[in-house]
Structure formats: structure tokens, C-alpha cells
């Protein structure tokens, strides 16, 4: 079930996309709304975002601002994959299930090869096999790039060692490495590591730097570690309609997002709310927690009477999408302790 306009915001746990914008980000957009600024990303605010991301990642990076995570993923994969290539990804990844074919479209036909692994994390041995499968055989697609999702679609987080292992496998096979970081801030906050350790130091060439789920409104980014790809990405972004004329509004959002570590504070709060929800549900008879919940997504199995009771109280969450009885709850930077505790009390009430 998805949220409707009649559902109180405090009862929407279907997605972190339902949250609005952080006040700091709204104020930053208002501040650049008056007066002139150079267009198409040549303004001072866009330059400031690139400098700040270079500081955060501890090296010079190039940055392309885009309006959606789908654009970031599809354009990144198109720059890393020839039309006769393949993208090795988890079968539950967003690029495989939720991009409406955008990666295939922007790569001009590259094939997505889904792999298995617990908690939507790619199994290293499956990747090792797929990375060599029919390599160099003109009768098959050529393994070209590995795409990992951090945090994953089930709320799990790849550890540093896991990312390094996948990066090493990709490097040994001559494959590029892309990271779908729609919830990248949540992963960094959960691991307590540096963004550099989690990306280019582990072999990542391009990062889809997600921000919309964590406080911005219309701003995500592609962070380019292999800067030989920048020129091609710039042309692809323009051709895809992602080079906005008044880019200062996207840049202002990301500038505020990165200032004073708002991005990490927002993510840490979302993670903490998911942990609070997990602790509350764990004690409810009949509720079965499923998989890892390292970030802000929690899967569990609920008895039918609990699901029906919550829906009757106008709670919004995804249910029965994966298999009967399985539900997903997602918290955000805007979720409060009261929101979580109210949901847990409702579950307890219907369990009784």
C-alpha cells in the first residue's frame, strides 16, 4: 500500500521519499532565489558543492548534479558499459527491479545480469563466476561493470571488507565498479567509516550520491572518482535532459545538505528510528523480524490480523509485495520517536 493524501504523515512508513525537505535546505533554496547566477552549473554554489565533496572524499572529484537517482544510476552505468556489455548486480537491486529499464535504455541495450546473496548483498563467489562467464565470447554479452547498492534494498549495509572483496574481484576481472548510493549517508552513518574508505579506496569508479531520500527535494549527484569519465558523462547528462539551466537551486540543496554534516545527522536519525522500531517489534509475539536492518529499512513478517488492523488505522506501508505476510517499514530523517512508539503500540494492540 502506498501513502495517500488522507494518511497522516506520522503514520506513513512506506518510504523515506514521503518526508519533506530539511529546513536548512528549504532556506538555502530561498536564499538563491533572488538575483542573477550563471546558468548550467557554472555558478558559485555548484562549484562550492564540488569542493565540499572533494573534501569529504579526500581527493579531487568531479560532480554532476541530477534530479533523480534513476538518472544518476542510468547515466553512470551508460558511461561504464558498452551496448554489448553486461551489468552484474543483485537480483533485488534497484537498478534491476525499479528503474523501468532506464539502465538498459541509456546503455543502448546492455544486459543486466542478476546475482544472488543474502540481504540483497552480492555473493562474492557468484560474482567471481559471473565476472569470467563467457568473457571475450562474441556470442554473449561482455561482463563490464559491477553495480552494488549501499545500503541495500533490504536495509542491510555492506561492510568495508565486503566492498573491498567485491572491488578486488571486479579489478581482477577488468570490470568497473559502480555504487548506487541512494542511501549512502545511511551506510556511512551505520558503519562509522569515512566516505573515501567506502568508495574509491575500495575500487568504486562512480557513485550515485543520493540525497533526496535524506533531506533534499530535487537533487542527487554523480560523484566521479575516475575523472577520465567526466567528459562523456557531461554529454550524456545534457542529452538526457539533466543539465538544468538554473542548477543553482539543486546546488543550494546539496550545499546545505553537506554543510555541518547535516547529511550524516539526518541519516543517523533515520537509522536510529529504524533501530527503535526493530527493538519495539522484537518483543511482540507473532512478529518475525527478517534479515539485517542496518540502516533505515526494516522487513518483518506480520500475522494477517496485525496487517489488517494497521491498515484500518490508516497506517501506510508496503505489504504482500514480496510474499504473503511480509511487510516493509521505512523511517526517515523526519520520523519521530513518537511516530515509532505509536506504531509499536498499534502492533501490540492488534497482536492481542
PDB file of C-alpha atoms in Angstrom, residues 5-169:
ATOM      1  CA  UNK A   5      -3.250  12.295   0.785  1.00  0.00           C
ATOM      2  CA  UNK A   6      -5.646  11.269   3.574  1.00  0.00           C
ATOM      3  CA  UNK A   7      -2.985   9.430   5.568  1.00  0.00           C
ATOM      4  CA  UNK A   8      -1.460  11.397   8.477  1.00  0.00           C
ATOM      5  CA  UNK A   9       2.255  11.883   7.828  1.00  0.00           C
ATOM      6  CA  UNK A  10       3.154  10.355  11.189  1.00  0.00           C
ATOM      7  CA  UNK A  11       1.616   7.056  10.043  1.00  0.00           C
ATOM      8  CA  UNK A  12       3.425   6.751   6.719  1.00  0.00           C
ATOM      9  CA  UNK A  13       6.178   4.137   6.829  1.00  0.00           C
ATOM     10  CA  UNK A  14       6.058   3.157   3.157  1.00  0.00           C
ATOM     11  CA  UNK A  15       9.156   5.089   2.041  1.00  0.00           C
ATOM     12  CA  UNK A  16      11.660   7.729   3.093  1.00  0.00           C
ATOM     13  CA  UNK A  17      10.562   9.631  -0.026  1.00  0.00           C
ATOM     14  CA  UNK A  18       7.438  10.785   1.808  1.00  0.00           C
ATOM     15  CA  UNK A  19       9.455  13.120   4.039  1.00  0.00           C
ATOM     16  CA  UNK A  20       9.693  16.759   3.026  1.00  0.00           C
ATOM     17  CA  UNK A  21      12.851  18.823   2.938  1.00  0.00           C
ATOM     18  CA  UNK A  22      15.124  19.707   5.831  1.00  0.00           C
ATOM     19  CA  UNK A  23      14.503  23.303   6.940  1.00  0.00           C
ATOM     20  CA  UNK A  24      18.136  24.200   6.262  1.00  0.00           C
ATOM     21  CA  UNK A  25      17.721  23.069   2.672  1.00  0.00           C
ATOM     22  CA  UNK A  26      14.473  24.965   2.158  1.00  0.00           C
ATOM     23  CA  UNK A  27      16.165  28.108   3.473  1.00  0.00           C
ATOM     24  CA  UNK A  28      19.147  27.602   1.162  1.00  0.00           C
ATOM     25  CA  UNK A  29      16.875  27.386  -1.881  1.00  0.00           C
ATOM     26  CA  UNK A  30      15.105  30.577  -0.866  1.00  0.00           C
ATOM     27  CA  UNK A  31      18.450  32.333  -0.451  1.00  0.00           C
ATOM     28  CA  UNK A  32      19.459  31.731  -4.087  1.00  0.00           C
ATOM     29  CA  UNK A  33      16.026  32.582  -5.488  1.00  0.00           C
ATOM     30  CA  UNK A  34      16.779  36.289  -5.849  1.00  0.00           C
ATOM     31  CA  UNK A  35      19.431  37.898  -8.002  1.00  0.00           C
ATOM     32  CA  UNK A  36      21.291  36.537 -11.010  1.00  0.00           C
ATOM     33  CA  UNK A  37      23.567  33.490 -11.195  1.00  0.00           C
ATOM     34  CA  UNK A  38      25.415  31.888 -14.063  1.00  0.00           C
ATOM     35  CA  UNK A  39      23.478  29.003 -15.688  1.00  0.00           C
ATOM     36  CA  UNK A  40      24.109  25.308 -16.403  1.00  0.00           C
ATOM     37  CA  UNK A  41      26.270  24.587 -13.390  1.00  0.00           C
ATOM     38  CA  UNK A  42      28.783  27.390 -13.847  1.00  0.00           C
ATOM     39  CA  UNK A  43      27.548  29.222 -10.727  1.00  0.00           C
ATOM     40  CA  UNK A  44      29.473  29.639  -7.482  1.00  0.00           C
ATOM     41  CA  UNK A  45      27.194  27.365  -5.451  1.00  0.00           C
ATOM     42  CA  UNK A  46      27.719  24.406  -7.795  1.00  0.00           C
ATOM     43  CA  UNK A  47      31.473  24.958  -7.580  1.00  0.00           C
ATOM     44  CA  UNK A  48      31.220  25.031  -3.785  1.00  0.00           C
ATOM     45  CA  UNK A  49      29.408  21.668  -3.779  1.00  0.00           C
ATOM     46  CA  UNK A  50      32.189  20.110  -5.852  1.00  0.00           C
ATOM     47  CA  UNK A  51      34.828  21.483  -3.495  1.00  0.00           C
ATOM     48  CA  UNK A  52      32.960  20.190  -0.475  1.00  0.00           C
ATOM     49  CA  UNK A  53      32.539  16.710  -1.949  1.00  0.00           C
ATOM     50  CA  UNK A  54      36.244  16.670  -2.766  1.00  0.00           C
ATOM     51  CA  UNK A  55      36.927  17.407   0.906  1.00  0.00           C
ATOM     52  CA  UNK A  56      34.504  14.735   2.069  1.00  0.00           C
ATOM     53  CA  UNK A  57      36.006  12.085  -0.217  1.00  0.00           C
ATOM     54  CA  UNK A  58      39.599  13.213   0.462  1.00  0.00           C
ATOM     55  CA  UNK A  59      40.519  13.625  -3.199  1.00  0.00           C
ATOM     56  CA  UNK A  60      39.624  15.727  -6.212  1.00  0.00           C
ATOM     57  CA  UNK A  61      36.337  14.545  -7.696  1.00  0.00           C
ATOM     58  CA  UNK A  62      34.089  15.770 -10.469  1.00  0.00           C
ATOM     59  CA  UNK A  63      30.395  16.157  -9.717  1.00  0.00           C
ATOM     60  CA  UNK A  64      27.338  16.136 -11.963  1.00  0.00           C
ATOM     61  CA  UNK A  65      24.093  17.230 -10.353  1.00  0.00           C
ATOM     62  CA  UNK A  66      20.978  15.353 -11.456  1.00  0.00           C
ATOM     63  CA  UNK A  67      17.344  15.435 -10.445  1.00  0.00           C
ATOM     64  CA  UNK A  68      16.772  11.745  -9.684  1.00  0.00           C
ATOM     65  CA  UNK A  69      18.573   8.646  -8.525  1.00  0.00           C
ATOM     66  CA  UNK A  70      17.383   6.854 -11.637  1.00  0.00           C
ATOM     67  CA  UNK A  71      19.240   9.403 -13.773  1.00  0.00           C
ATOM     68  CA  UNK A  72      22.364   9.027 -11.639  1.00  0.00           C
ATOM     69  CA  UNK A  73      22.317   5.233 -11.931  1.00  0.00           C
ATOM     70  CA  UNK A  74      21.434   5.019 -15.620  1.00  0.00           C
ATOM     71  CA  UNK A  75      23.938   7.646 -16.761  1.00  0.00           C
ATOM     72  CA  UNK A  76      26.696   6.139 -14.621  1.00  0.00           C
ATOM     73  CA  UNK A  77      26.142   2.654 -15.989  1.00  0.00           C
ATOM     74  CA  UNK A  78      25.971   4.006 -19.538  1.00  0.00           C
ATOM     75  CA  UNK A  79      29.404   5.565 -19.097  1.00  0.00           C
ATOM     76  CA  UNK A  80      30.813   2.277 -17.779  1.00  0.00           C
ATOM     77  CA  UNK A  81      29.163  -0.255 -20.078  1.00  0.00           C
ATOM     78  CA  UNK A  82      29.173  -0.720 -23.864  1.00  0.00           C
ATOM     79  CA  UNK A  83      25.902  -1.744 -25.545  1.00  0.00           C
ATOM     80  CA  UNK A  84      27.245  -5.295 -25.842  1.00  0.00           C
ATOM     81  CA  UNK A  85      28.254  -5.357 -22.169  1.00  0.00           C
ATOM     82  CA  UNK A  86      26.565  -6.568 -19.021  1.00  0.00           C
ATOM     83  CA  UNK A  87      25.922  -5.084 -15.598  1.00  0.00           C
ATOM     84  CA  UNK A  88      26.402  -7.563 -12.762  1.00  0.00           C
ATOM     85  CA  UNK A  89      24.039  -6.619  -9.935  1.00  0.00           C
ATOM     86  CA  UNK A  90      21.967  -8.202  -7.183  1.00  0.00           C
ATOM     87  CA  UNK A  91      18.606  -9.565  -8.247  1.00  0.00           C
ATOM     88  CA  UNK A  92      16.916  -7.360  -5.624  1.00  0.00           C
ATOM     89  CA  UNK A  93      18.778  -4.198  -6.594  1.00  0.00           C
ATOM     90  CA  UNK A  94      17.001  -1.014  -7.588  1.00  0.00           C
ATOM     91  CA  UNK A  95      18.693  -0.959 -11.000  1.00  0.00           C
ATOM     92  CA  UNK A  96      17.308  -4.418 -11.706  1.00  0.00           C
ATOM     93  CA  UNK A  97      13.775  -4.010 -10.380  1.00  0.00           C
ATOM     94  CA  UNK A  98      12.773  -0.368 -10.096  1.00  0.00           C
ATOM     95  CA  UNK A  99      14.260   1.726 -12.897  1.00  0.00           C
ATOM     96  CA  UNK A 100      11.701   0.946 -15.636  1.00  0.00           C
ATOM     97  CA  UNK A 101      14.506  -0.232 -17.927  1.00  0.00           C
ATOM     98  CA  UNK A 102      16.431   3.061 -17.697  1.00  0.00           C
ATOM     99  CA  UNK A 103      19.860   1.367 -17.415  1.00  0.00           C
ATOM    100  CA  UNK A 104      19.149  -0.722 -20.499  1.00  0.00           C
ATOM    101  CA  UNK A 105      17.809   2.339 -22.331  1.00  0.00           C
ATOM    102  CA  UNK A 106      20.739   4.648 -21.585  1.00  0.00           C
ATOM    103  CA  UNK A 107      23.350   1.951 -22.225  1.00  0.00           C
ATOM    104  CA  UNK A 108      21.692   1.295 -25.617  1.00  0.00           C
ATOM    105  CA  UNK A 109      20.949  -2.290 -24.708  1.00  0.00           C
ATOM    106  CA  UNK A 110      23.468  -3.583 -22.170  1.00  0.00           C
ATOM    107  CA  UNK A 111      22.158  -6.589 -20.276  1.00  0.00           C
ATOM    108  CA  UNK A 112      21.575  -6.686 -16.524  1.00  0.00           C
ATOM    109  CA  UNK A 113      22.748  -9.994 -15.040  1.00  0.00           C
ATOM    110  CA  UNK A 114      21.149 -10.545 -11.620  1.00  0.00           C
ATOM    111  CA  UNK A 115      23.114 -12.353  -8.913  1.00  0.00           C
ATOM    112  CA  UNK A 116      22.140 -13.757  -5.524  1.00  0.00           C
ATOM    113  CA  UNK A 117      23.322 -13.157  -1.996  1.00  0.00           C
ATOM    114  CA  UNK A 118      21.857 -12.681   1.472  1.00  0.00           C
ATOM    115  CA  UNK A 119      20.187  -9.371   2.404  1.00  0.00           C
ATOM    116  CA  UNK A 120      20.457  -8.091  -1.184  1.00  0.00           C
ATOM    117  CA  UNK A 121      24.269  -8.132  -0.984  1.00  0.00           C
ATOM    118  CA  UNK A 122      26.083  -9.709  -3.917  1.00  0.00           C
ATOM    119  CA  UNK A 123      27.626 -13.070  -3.077  1.00  0.00           C
ATOM    120  CA  UNK A 124      31.377 -12.849  -3.846  1.00  0.00           C
ATOM    121  CA  UNK A 125      31.619 -16.343  -5.320  1.00  0.00           C
ATOM    122  CA  UNK A 126      28.667 -15.741  -7.620  1.00  0.00           C
ATOM    123  CA  UNK A 127      30.308 -12.510  -8.731  1.00  0.00           C
ATOM    124  CA  UNK A 128      33.638 -14.255  -9.307  1.00  0.00           C
ATOM    125  CA  UNK A 129      31.928 -16.774 -11.571  1.00  0.00           C
ATOM    126  CA  UNK A 130      29.799 -14.223 -13.440  1.00  0.00           C
ATOM    127  CA  UNK A 131      32.746 -11.876 -13.972  1.00  0.00           C
ATOM    128  CA  UNK A 132      34.517 -14.552 -16.030  1.00  0.00           C
ATOM    129  CA  UNK A 133      31.497 -16.165 -17.676  1.00  0.00           C
ATOM    130  CA  UNK A 134      31.944 -16.107 -21.469  1.00  0.00           C
ATOM    131  CA  UNK A 135      34.291 -13.142 -21.232  1.00  0.00           C
ATOM    132  CA  UNK A 136      35.609 -12.373 -24.708  1.00  0.00           C
ATOM    133  CA  UNK A 137      32.990 -14.557 -26.391  1.00  0.00           C
ATOM    134  CA  UNK A 138      31.335 -12.534 -29.164  1.00  0.00           C
ATOM    135  CA  UNK A 139      28.279 -14.770 -28.912  1.00  0.00           C
ATOM    136  CA  UNK A 140      27.500 -13.411 -25.440  1.00  0.00           C
ATOM    137  CA  UNK A 141      27.365 -10.080 -23.660  1.00  0.00           C
ATOM    138  CA  UNK A 142      30.686  -8.996 -22.172  1.00  0.00           C
ATOM    139  CA  UNK A 143      30.887  -8.680 -18.363  1.00  0.00           C
ATOM    140  CA  UNK A 144      31.649  -4.973 -17.964  1.00  0.00           C
ATOM    141  CA  UNK A 145      30.602  -3.433 -14.656  1.00  0.00           C
ATOM    142  CA  UNK A 146      29.536  -4.423 -11.160  1.00  0.00           C
ATOM    143  CA  UNK A 147      26.810  -2.346  -9.511  1.00  0.00           C
ATOM    144  CA  UNK A 148      26.412  -2.549  -5.736  1.00  0.00           C
ATOM    145  CA  UNK A 149      23.679  -0.881  -3.696  1.00  0.00           C
ATOM    146  CA  UNK A 150      24.750   0.768  -0.429  1.00  0.00           C
ATOM    147  CA  UNK A 151      22.657   0.496   1.718  1.00  0.00           C
ATOM    148  CA  UNK A 152      20.780  -2.364   0.065  1.00  0.00           C
ATOM    149  CA  UNK A 153      17.101  -2.540  -0.768  1.00  0.00           C
ATOM    150  CA  UNK A 154      16.510  -4.652   2.349  1.00  0.00           C
ATOM    151  CA  UNK A 155      18.204  -2.199   4.704  1.00  0.00           C
ATOM    152  CA  UNK A 156      21.444  -4.154   5.022  1.00  0.00           C
ATOM    153  CA  UNK A 157      24.835  -2.482   4.712  1.00  0.00           C
ATOM    154  CA  UNK A 158      27.917  -3.883   3.016  1.00  0.00           C
ATOM    155  CA  UNK A 159      30.830  -3.841   5.444  1.00  0.00           C
ATOM    156  CA  UNK A 160      34.131  -2.314   4.344  1.00  0.00           C
ATOM    157  CA  UNK A 161      35.626  -5.782   3.925  1.00  0.00           C
ATOM    158  CA  UNK A 162      32.686  -6.880   1.777  1.00  0.00           C
ATOM    159  CA  UNK A 163      33.007  -3.868  -0.518  1.00  0.00           C
ATOM    160  CA  UNK A 164      36.764  -4.354  -0.759  1.00  0.00           C
ATOM    161  CA  UNK A 165      36.266  -8.012  -1.662  1.00  0.00           C
ATOM    162  CA  UNK A 166      33.836  -7.190  -4.446  1.00  0.00           C
ATOM    163  CA  UNK A 167      36.112  -4.399  -5.633  1.00  0.00           C
ATOM    164  CA  UNK A 168      39.057  -6.781  -5.802  1.00  0.00           C
ATOM    165  CA  UNK A 169      37.058  -9.337  -7.781  1.00  0.00           C
TER     166      UNK A 169
END
